[in-house]
GROMACS .gro file of C-alpha atoms in nm:
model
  281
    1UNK     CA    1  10.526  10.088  -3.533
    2UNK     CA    2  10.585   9.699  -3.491
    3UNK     CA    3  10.647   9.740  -3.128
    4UNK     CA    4  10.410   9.933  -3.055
    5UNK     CA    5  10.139   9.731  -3.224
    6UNK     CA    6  10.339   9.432  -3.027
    7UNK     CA    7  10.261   9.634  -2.702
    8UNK     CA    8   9.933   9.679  -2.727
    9UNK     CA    9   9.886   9.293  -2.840
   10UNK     CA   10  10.058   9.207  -2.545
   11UNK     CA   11   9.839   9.477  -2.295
   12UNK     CA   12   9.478   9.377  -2.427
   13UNK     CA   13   9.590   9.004  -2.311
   14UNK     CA   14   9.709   9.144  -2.002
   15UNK     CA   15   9.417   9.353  -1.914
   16UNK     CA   16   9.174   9.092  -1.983
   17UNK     CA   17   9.335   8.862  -1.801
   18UNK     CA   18   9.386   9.105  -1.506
   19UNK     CA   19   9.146   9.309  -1.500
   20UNK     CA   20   9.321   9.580  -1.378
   21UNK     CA   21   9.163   9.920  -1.452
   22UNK     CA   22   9.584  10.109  -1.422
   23UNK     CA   23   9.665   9.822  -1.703
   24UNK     CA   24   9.374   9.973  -1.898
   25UNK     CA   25   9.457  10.284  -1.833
   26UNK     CA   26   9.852  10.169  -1.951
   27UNK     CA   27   9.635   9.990  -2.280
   28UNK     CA   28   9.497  10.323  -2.365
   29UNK     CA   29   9.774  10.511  -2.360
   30UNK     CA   30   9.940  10.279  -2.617
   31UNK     CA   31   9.658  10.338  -2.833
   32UNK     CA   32   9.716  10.663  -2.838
   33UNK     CA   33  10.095  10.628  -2.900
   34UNK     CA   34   9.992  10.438  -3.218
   35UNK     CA   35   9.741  10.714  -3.334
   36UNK     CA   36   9.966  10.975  -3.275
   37UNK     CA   37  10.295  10.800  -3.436
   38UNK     CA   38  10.024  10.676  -3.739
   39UNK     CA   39   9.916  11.066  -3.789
   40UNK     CA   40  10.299  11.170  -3.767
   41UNK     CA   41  10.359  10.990  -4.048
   42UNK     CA   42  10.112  11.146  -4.294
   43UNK     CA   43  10.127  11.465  -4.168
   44UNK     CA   44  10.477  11.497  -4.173
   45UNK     CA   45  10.473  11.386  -4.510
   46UNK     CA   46  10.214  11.660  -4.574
   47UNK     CA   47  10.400  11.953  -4.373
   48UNK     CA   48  10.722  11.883  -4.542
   49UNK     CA   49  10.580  11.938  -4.925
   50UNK     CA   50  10.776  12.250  -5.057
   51UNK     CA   51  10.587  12.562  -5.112
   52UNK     CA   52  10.336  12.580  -5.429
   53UNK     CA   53  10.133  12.878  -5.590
   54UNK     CA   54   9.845  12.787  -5.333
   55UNK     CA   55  10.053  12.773  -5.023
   56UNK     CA   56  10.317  13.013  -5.093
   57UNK     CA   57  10.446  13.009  -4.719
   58UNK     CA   58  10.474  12.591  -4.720
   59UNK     CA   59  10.275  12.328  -4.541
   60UNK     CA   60  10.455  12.333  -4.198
   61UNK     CA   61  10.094  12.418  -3.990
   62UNK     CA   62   9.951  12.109  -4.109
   63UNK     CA   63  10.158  11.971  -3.804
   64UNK     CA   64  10.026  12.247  -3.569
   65UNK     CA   65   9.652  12.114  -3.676
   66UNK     CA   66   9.706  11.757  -3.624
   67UNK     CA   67   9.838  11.844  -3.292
   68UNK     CA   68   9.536  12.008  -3.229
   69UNK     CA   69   9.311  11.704  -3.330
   70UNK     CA   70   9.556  11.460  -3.096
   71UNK     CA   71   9.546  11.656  -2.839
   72UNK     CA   72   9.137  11.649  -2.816
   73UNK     CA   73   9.163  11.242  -2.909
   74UNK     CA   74   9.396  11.248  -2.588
   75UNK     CA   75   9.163  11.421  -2.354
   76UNK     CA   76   8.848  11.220  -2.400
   77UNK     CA   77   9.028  10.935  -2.365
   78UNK     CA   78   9.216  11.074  -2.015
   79UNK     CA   79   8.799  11.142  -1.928
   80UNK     CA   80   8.676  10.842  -1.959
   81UNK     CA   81   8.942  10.648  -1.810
   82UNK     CA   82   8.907  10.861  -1.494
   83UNK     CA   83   8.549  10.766  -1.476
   84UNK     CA   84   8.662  10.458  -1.500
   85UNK     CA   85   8.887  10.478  -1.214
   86UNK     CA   86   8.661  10.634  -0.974
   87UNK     CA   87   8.453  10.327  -1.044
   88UNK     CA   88   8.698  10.113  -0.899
   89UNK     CA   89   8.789  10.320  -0.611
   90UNK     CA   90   8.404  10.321  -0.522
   91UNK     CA   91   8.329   9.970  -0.570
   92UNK     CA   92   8.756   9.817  -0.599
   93UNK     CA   93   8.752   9.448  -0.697
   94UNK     CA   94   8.996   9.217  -0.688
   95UNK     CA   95   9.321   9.181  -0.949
   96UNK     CA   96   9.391   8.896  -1.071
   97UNK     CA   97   9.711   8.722  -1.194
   98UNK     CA   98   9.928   9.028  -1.080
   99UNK     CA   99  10.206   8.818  -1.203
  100UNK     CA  100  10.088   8.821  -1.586
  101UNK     CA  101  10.023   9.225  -1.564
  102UNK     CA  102  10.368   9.332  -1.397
  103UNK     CA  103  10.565   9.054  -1.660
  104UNK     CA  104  10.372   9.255  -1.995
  105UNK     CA  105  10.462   9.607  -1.796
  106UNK     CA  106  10.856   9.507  -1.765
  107UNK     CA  107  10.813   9.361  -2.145
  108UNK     CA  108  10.639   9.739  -2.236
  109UNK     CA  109  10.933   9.941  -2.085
  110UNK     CA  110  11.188   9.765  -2.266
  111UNK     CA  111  10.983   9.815  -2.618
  112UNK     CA  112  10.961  10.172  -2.492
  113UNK     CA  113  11.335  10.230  -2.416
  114UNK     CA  114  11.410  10.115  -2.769
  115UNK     CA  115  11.190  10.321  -2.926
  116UNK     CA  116  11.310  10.619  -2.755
  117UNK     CA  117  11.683  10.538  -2.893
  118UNK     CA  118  11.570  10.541  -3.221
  119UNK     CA  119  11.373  10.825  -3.172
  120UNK     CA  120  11.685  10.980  -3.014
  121UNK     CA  121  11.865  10.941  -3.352
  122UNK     CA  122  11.625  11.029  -3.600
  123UNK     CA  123  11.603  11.421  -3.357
  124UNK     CA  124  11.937  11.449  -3.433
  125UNK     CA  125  11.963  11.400  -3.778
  126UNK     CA  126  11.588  11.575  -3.828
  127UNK     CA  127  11.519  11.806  -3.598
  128UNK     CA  128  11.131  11.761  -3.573
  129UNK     CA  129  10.939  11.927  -3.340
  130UNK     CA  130  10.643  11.634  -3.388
  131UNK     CA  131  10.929  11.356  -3.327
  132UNK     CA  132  11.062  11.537  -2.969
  133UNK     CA  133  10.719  11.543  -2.881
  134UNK     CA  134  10.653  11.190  -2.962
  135UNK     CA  135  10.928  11.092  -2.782
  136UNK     CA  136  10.870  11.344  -2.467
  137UNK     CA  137  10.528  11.087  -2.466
  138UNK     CA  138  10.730  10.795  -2.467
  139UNK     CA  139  10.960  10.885  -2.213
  140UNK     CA  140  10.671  10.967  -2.029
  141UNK     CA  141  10.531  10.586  -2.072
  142UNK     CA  142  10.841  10.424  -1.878
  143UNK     CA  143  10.719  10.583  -1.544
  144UNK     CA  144  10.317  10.475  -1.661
  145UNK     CA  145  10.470  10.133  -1.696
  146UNK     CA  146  10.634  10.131  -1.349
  147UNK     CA  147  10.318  10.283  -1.227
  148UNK     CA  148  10.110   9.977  -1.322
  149UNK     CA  149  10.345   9.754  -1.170
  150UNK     CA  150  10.320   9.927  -0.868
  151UNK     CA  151   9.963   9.924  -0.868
  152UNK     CA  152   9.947   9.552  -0.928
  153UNK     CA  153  10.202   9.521  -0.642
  154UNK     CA  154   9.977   9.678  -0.410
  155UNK     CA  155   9.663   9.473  -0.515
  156UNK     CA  156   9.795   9.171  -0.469
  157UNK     CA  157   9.959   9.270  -0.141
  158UNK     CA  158   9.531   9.398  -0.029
  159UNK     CA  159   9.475   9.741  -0.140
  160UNK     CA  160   9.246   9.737  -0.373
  161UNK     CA  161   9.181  10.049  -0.398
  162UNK     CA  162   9.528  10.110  -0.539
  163UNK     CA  163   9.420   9.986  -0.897
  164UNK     CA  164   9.173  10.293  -0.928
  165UNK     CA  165   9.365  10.546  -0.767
  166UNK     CA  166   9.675  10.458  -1.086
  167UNK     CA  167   9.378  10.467  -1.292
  168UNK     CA  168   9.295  10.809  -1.203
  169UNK     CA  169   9.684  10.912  -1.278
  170UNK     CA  170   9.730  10.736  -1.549
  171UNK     CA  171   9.415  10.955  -1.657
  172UNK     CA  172   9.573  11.284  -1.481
  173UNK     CA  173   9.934  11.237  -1.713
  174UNK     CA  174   9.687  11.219  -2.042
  175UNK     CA  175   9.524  11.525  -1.934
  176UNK     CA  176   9.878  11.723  -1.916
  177UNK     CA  177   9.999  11.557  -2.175
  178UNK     CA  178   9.709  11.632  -2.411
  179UNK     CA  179   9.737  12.033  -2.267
  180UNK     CA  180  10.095  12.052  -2.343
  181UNK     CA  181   9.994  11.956  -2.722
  182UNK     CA  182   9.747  12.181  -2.767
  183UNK     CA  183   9.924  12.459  -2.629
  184UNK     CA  184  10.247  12.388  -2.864
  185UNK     CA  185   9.996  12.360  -3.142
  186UNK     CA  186   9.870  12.681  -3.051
  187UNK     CA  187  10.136  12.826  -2.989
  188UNK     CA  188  10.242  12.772  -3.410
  189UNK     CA  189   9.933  12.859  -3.535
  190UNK     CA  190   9.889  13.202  -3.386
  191UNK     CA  191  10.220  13.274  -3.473
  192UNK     CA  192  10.426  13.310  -3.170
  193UNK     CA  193  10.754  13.451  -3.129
  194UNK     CA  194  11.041  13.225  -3.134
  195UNK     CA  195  11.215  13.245  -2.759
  196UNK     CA  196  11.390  13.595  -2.608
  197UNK     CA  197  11.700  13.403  -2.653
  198UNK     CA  198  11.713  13.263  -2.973
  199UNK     CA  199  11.613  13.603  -3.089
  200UNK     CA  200  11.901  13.785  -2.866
  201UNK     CA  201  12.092  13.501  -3.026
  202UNK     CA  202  11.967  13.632  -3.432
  203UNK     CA  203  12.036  14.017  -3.347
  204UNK     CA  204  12.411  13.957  -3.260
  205UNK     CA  205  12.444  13.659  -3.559
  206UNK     CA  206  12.375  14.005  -3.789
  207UNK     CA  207  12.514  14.267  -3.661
  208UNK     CA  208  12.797  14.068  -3.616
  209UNK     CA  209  12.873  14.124  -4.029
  210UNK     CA  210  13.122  14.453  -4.002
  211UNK     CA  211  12.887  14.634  -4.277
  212UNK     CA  212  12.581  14.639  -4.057
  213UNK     CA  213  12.535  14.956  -3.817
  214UNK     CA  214  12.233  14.732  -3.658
  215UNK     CA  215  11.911  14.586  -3.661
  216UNK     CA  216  11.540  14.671  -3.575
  217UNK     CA  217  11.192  14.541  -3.599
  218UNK     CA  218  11.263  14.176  -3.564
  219UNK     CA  219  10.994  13.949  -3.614
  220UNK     CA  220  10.991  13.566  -3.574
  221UNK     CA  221  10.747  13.253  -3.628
  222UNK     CA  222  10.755  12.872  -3.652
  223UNK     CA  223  10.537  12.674  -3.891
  224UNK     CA  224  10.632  12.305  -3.875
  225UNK     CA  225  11.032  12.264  -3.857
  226UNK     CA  226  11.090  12.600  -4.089
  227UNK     CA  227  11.160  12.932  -3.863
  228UNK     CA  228  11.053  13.257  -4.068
  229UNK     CA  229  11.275  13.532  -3.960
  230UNK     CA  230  11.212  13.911  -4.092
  231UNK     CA  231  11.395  14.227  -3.977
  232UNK     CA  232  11.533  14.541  -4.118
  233UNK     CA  233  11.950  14.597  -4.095
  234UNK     CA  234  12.116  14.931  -4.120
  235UNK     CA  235  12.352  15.043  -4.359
  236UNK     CA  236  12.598  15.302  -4.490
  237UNK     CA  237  12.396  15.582  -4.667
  238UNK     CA  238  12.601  15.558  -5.004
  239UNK     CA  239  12.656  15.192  -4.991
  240UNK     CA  240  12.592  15.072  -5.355
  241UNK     CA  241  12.267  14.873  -5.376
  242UNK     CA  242  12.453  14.530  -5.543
  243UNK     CA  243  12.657  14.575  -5.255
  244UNK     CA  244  12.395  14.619  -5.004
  245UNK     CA  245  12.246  14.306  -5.150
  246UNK     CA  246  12.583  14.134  -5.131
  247UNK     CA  247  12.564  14.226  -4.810
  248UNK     CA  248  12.149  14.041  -4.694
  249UNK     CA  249  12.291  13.762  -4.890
  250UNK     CA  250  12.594  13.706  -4.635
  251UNK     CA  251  12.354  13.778  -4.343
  252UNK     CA  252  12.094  13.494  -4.460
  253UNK     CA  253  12.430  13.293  -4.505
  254UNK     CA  254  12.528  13.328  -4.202
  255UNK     CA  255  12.152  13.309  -4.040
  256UNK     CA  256  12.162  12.994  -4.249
  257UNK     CA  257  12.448  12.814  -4.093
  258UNK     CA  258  12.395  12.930  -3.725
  259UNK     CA  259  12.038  12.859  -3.698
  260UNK     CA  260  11.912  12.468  -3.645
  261UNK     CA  261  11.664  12.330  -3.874
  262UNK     CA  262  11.500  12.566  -4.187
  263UNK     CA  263  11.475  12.883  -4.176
  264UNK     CA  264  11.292  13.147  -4.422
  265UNK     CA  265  11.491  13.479  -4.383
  266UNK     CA  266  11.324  13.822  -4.502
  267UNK     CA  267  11.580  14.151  -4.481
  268UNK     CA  268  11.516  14.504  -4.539
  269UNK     CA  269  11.775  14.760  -4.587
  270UNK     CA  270  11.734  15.084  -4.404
  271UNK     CA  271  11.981  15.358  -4.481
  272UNK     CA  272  12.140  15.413  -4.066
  273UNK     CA  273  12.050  15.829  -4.090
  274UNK     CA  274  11.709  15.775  -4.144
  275UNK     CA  275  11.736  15.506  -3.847
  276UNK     CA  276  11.909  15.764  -3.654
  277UNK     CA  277  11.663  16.097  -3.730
  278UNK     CA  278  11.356  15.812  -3.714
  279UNK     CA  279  11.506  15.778  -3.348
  280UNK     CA  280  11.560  16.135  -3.273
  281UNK     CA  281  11.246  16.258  -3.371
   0.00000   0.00000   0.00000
């Protein structure tokens, strides 16, 4: 949070000095670093609460829904800085101490690099789908840094026009960026299935155990960083039921272990001839 408040600090003195619309456009998508790292924080606090009687399935959507709201913040922003880059390609004016812009850029990338290391760290210990997108974003900002130098480059070599037209990127990347995060936020709330392969992957984890005959009806969903797994197994007709239960218990075990992250594992036990005439009929 220091560096990027440091950052931004450092990129309103640069763009007023400037005046360059792609260090604006650089400036504003600091701001929204900041906003999204600031909601992170208490919406990860949020999404991580345990389950209570009034949210019996945890908080882990919260995350989906502040997605949602970043992702809108993002895209009005990427509007109006387009605007504001068409501006300068129709009427381009002159940059001004290039040298001051492309020294707070290489400053910027090396804030950015650290940041991603840390980030880099806390993934591997955490996990968080809200972290690995943060830092997809602020991977994302090293090439909008060398952009702006770039741009400045070019403006003080005579084209003018360059500062609008990395405006007008810088406005294009927000725009993906921003659809990316609404589409992953979707993508949790309406309850998508986890991918072919990880599934492919949670079939052969069971039927792996040498009690289980196989597995049907698999369904899958991700709210926050917990993965909700339900599916029936099939077992021997006469198998005792403290057995068969001995039996989900190694299963969700084993589910357990395997799988990254939390999981919430749901098993029903299906007798494998009623599987088999079910089938057959």
């Amino acid at each position: 949070m220091a560096l990027v408040s440091l950052m931004i600090l450092t990129k309103v003195w640069a763009w007023l000095t400037t005046g360059s619309a792609a260090m604006l456009g650089s400036l504003t998508d600091s701001l929204m670093d900041i906003t999204a790292t600031l909601m992170n924080f208490f919406v990860l606090r949020y999404a991580l609460r345990p389950a209570d009687d009034d949210h019996r399935f945890g908080h882990g959507k919260a995350e989906s829904l502040a997605g949602l709201g970043q992702a809108a913040f993002i895209a009005g922003s990427g509007c109006l800085l387009a605007f504001h880059g068409v501006e300068r390609l129709i009427n381009p004016s002159t940059v001004s101490n290039t040298g001051i812009g492309i020294g707070v850029s290489v400053f910027a990338m090396v804030c950015t690099l650290a940041i991603v290391l840390v980030q880099n760290q806390v993934i591997k210990q955490t996990n968080s789908i809200a972290i690995k997108a943060d830092s997809i974003h602020y991977k994302g900002d090293l090439i909008l840094n060398a952009s702006v130098i770039l741009a400045m480059v070019l403006a003080y070599y005579g084209w003018l026009q360059a500062d609008g037209f990395f405006a007008i990127a810088v406005a294009g990347y927000l725009l993906f960026n921003a659809w990316q995060v609404a589409l992953e936020s979707a993508d949790h709330l309406m309850d998508k299935e986890l991918p072919e392969e990880e599934k492919s992957q949670i079939l052969s984890w069971v039927c792996s155990h040498e009690q289980v005959h196989g597995a049907h009806d698999l369904r899958t969903r991700q709210a926050g960083q917990i993965k909700f797994v339900q599916l029936h197994i099939e077992l021997d007709d006469h198998l005792p039921l403290v057995q068969a239960h001995k039996v989900t218990d190694e299963i969700v075990a084993i589910l357990t272990n395997k799988m990254s992250g939390q999981i919430d594992v749901l098993i029903h036990q299906d007798p494998v001839s009623v599987v088999l005439r079910s089938k057959n009929s």
